[in-house]
mmCIF file of C-alpha atoms and ligand atoms in Angstrom:
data_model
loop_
_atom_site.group_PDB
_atom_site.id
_atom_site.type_symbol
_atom_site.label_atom_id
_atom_site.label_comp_id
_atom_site.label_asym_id
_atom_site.label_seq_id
_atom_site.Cartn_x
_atom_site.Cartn_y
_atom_site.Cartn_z
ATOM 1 C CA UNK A 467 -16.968 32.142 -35.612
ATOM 2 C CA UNK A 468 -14.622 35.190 -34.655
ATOM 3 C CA UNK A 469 -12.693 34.475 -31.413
ATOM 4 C CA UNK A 470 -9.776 35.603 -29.740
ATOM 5 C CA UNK A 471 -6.979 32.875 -31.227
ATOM 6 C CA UNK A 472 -4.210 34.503 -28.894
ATOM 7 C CA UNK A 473 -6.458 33.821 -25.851
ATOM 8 C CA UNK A 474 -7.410 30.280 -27.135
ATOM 9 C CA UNK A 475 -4.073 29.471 -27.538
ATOM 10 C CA UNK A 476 -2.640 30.761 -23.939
ATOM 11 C CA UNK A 477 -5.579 28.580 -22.245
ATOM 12 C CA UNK A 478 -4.950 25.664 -24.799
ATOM 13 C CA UNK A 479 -1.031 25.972 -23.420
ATOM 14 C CA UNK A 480 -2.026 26.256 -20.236
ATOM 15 C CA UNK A 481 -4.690 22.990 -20.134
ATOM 16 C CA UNK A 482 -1.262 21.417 -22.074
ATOM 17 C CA UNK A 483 0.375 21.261 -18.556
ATOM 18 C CA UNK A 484 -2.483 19.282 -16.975
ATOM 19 C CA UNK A 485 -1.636 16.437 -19.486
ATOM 20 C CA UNK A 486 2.104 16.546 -19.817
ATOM 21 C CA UNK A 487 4.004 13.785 -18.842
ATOM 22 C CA UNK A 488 8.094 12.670 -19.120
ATOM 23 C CA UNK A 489 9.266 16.185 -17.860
ATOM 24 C CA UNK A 490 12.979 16.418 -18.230
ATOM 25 C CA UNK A 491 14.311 19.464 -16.436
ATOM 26 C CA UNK A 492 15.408 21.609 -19.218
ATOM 27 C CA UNK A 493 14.221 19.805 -21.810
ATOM 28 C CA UNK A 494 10.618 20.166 -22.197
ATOM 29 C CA UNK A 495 8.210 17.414 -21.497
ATOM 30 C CA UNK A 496 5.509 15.296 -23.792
ATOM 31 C CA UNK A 497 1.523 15.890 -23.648
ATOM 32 C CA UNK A 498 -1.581 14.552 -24.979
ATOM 33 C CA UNK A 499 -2.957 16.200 -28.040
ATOM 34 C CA UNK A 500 -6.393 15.964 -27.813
ATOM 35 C CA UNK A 501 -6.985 19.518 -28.664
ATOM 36 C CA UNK A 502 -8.436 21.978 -31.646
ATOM 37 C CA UNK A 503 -6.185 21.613 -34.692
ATOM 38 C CA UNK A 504 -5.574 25.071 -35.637
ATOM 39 C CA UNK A 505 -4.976 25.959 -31.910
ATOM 40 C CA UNK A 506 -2.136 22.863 -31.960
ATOM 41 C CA UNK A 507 -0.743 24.427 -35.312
ATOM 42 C CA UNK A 508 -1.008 27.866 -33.717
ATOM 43 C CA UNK A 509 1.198 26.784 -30.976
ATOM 44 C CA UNK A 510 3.728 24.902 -32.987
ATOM 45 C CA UNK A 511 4.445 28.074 -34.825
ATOM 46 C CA UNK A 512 5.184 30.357 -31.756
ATOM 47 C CA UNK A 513 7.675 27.306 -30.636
ATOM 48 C CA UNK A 514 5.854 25.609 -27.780
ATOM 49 C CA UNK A 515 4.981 22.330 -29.160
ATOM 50 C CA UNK A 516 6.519 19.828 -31.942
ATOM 51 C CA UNK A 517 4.845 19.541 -35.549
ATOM 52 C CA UNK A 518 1.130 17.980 -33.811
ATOM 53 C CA UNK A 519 0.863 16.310 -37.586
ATOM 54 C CA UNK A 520 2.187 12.809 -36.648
ATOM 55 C CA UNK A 521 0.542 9.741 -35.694
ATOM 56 C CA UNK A 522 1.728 9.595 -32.316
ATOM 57 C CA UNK A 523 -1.181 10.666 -29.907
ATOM 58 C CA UNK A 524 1.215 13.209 -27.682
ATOM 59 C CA UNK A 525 3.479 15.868 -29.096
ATOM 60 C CA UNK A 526 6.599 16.862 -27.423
ATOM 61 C CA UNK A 527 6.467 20.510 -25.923
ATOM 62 C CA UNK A 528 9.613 22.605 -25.573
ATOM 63 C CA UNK A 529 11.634 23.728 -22.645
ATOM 64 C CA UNK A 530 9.813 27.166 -22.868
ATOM 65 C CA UNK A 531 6.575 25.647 -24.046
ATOM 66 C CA UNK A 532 6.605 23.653 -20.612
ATOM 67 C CA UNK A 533 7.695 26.514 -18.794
ATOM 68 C CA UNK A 534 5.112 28.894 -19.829
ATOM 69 C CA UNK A 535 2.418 26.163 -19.860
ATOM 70 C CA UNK A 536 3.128 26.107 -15.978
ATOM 71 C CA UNK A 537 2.959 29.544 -15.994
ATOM 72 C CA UNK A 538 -0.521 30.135 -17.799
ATOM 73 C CA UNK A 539 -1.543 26.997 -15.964
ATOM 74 C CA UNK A 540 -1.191 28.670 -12.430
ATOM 75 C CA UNK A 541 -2.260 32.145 -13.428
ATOM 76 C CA UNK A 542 -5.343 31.197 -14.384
ATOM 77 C CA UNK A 543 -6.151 28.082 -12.406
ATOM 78 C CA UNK A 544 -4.616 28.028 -9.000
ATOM 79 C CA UNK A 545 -3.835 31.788 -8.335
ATOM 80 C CA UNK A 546 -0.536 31.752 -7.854
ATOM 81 C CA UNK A 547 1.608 33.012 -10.187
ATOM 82 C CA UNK A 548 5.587 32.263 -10.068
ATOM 83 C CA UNK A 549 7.243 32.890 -13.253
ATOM 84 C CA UNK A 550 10.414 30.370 -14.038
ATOM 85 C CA UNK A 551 12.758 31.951 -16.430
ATOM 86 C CA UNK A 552 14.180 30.230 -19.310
ATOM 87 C CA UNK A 553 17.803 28.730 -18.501
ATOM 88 C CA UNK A 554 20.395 31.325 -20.141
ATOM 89 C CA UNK A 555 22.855 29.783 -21.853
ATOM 90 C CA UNK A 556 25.569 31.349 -23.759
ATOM 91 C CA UNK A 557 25.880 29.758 -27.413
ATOM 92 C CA UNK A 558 28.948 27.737 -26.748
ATOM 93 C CA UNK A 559 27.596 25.873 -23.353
ATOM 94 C CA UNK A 560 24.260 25.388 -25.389
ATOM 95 C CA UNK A 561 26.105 23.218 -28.014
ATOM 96 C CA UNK A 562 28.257 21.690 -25.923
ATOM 97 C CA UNK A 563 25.343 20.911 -23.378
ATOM 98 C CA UNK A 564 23.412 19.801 -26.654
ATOM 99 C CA UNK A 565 26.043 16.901 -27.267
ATOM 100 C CA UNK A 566 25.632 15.316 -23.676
ATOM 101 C CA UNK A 567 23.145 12.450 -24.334
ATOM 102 C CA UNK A 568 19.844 12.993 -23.053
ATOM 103 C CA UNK A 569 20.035 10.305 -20.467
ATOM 104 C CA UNK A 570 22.861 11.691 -18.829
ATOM 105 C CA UNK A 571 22.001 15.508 -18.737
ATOM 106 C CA UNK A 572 18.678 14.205 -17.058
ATOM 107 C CA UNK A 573 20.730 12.424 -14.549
ATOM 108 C CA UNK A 574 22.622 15.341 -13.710
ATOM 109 C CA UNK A 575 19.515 17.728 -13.662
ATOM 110 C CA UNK A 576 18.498 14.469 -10.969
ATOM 111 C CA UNK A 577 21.370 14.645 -8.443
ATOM 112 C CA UNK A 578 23.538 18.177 -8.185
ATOM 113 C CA UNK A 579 25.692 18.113 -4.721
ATOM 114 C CA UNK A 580 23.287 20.530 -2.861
ATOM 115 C CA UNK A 581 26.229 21.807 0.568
ATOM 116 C CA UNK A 582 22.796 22.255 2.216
ATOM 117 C CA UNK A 583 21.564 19.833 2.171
ATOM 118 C CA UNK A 584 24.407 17.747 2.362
ATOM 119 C CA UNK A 585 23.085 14.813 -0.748
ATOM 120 C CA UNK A 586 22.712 15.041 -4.025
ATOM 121 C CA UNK A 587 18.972 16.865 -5.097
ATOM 122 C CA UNK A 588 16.890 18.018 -8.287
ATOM 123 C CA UNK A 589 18.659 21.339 -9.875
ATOM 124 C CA UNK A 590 16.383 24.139 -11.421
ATOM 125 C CA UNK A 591 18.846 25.277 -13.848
ATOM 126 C CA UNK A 592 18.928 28.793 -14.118
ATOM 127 C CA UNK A 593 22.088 29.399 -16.499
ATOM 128 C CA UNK A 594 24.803 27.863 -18.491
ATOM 129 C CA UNK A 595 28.331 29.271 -19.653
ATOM 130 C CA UNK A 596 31.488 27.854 -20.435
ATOM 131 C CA UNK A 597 34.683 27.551 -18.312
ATOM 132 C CA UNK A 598 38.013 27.284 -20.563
ATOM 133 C CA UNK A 599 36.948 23.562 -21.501
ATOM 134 C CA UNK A 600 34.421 22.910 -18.715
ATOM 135 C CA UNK A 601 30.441 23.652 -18.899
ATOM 136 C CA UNK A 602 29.279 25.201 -15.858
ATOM 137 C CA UNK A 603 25.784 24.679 -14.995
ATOM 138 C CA UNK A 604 24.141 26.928 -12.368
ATOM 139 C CA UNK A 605 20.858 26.777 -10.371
ATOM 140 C CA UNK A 606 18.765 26.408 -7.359
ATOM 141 C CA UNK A 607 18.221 23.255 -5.289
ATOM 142 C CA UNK A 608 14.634 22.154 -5.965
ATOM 143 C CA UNK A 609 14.595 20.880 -2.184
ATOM 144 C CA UNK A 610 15.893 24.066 -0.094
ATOM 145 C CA UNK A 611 16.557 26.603 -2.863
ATOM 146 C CA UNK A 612 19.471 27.110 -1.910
ATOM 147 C CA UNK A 613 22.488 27.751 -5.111
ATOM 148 C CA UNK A 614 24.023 24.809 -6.737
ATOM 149 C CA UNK A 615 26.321 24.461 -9.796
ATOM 150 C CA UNK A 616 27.919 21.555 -11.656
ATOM 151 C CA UNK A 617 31.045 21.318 -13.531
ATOM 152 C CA UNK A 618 31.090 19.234 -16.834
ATOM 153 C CA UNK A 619 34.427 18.609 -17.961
ATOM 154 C CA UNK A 620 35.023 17.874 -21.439
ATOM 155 C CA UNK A 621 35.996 14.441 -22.129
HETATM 156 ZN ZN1 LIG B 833 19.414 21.977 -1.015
#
């Protein structure tokens, strides 16, 4: 059967968003697997899923595989199409935002001081760069929109 794989695989991405579950801003998100083989393989090579050959029935999808599941996802089932760009980090806030645990970048992805409005809300991170020592983390509130950043000192 001669098909078009890209096209498979953008619809197969997009379907991925409908079943992925434990999103962690900026850190991808996990989905079911329950689709064709090859297409799973496909997708693993252009970096938007984990190896699918494990035993575990969900893989983990990248940052940008999440992203531009979401994206395929509402351009060709809901209409609307809003493109989130990939966080920019420079190299140095990467790695140093790589050695936070998990746990703790998630809670401060949770709860960035938002001056708007005036409590601590959900960041869309947007960009990363270091400060002499510090990590600054820079983004939109995901309640008003409004700009937010976060200093991480180093410890
Ligand atoms: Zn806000």
């Amino acid at each position: 059967m001669n098909y078009d794989e890209n096209k498979v695989d953008e619809f197969t991405l997009a379907l991925l968003y409908l079943v992925a579950h434990e999103r962690a801003e900026g850190m991808g998100a996990r989905a079911w697997k329950g689709f064709d083989w090859e297409t799973l393989n496909r997708l693993y090579d252009k970096g938007y899923i984990s190896n699918p050959v494990v035993k575990a029935k969900s893989i983990a999808m990248t940052e940008e595989g999440f992203l531009k599941s979401k994206e395929l996802f509402e351009r060709y089932f809901t209409g609307e199409i809003r493109t989130i760009p990939l966080p920019k980090f420079t190299g140095a806030a990467k790695k140093r935002w790589n050695q936070v645990p998990e746990r703790v970048r998630k809670d401060i992805m949770d709860t960035v001081w938002c001056t708007r409005c005036r409590t601590g809300t959900p960041m869309q991170l947007l960009e990363g760069a270091m400060s002499g020592s510090s990590l600054v983390l820079r983004g939109t509130c995901k309640r008003c929109g409004g700009e937010v950043a976060r200093v991480i000192e180093q410890d």
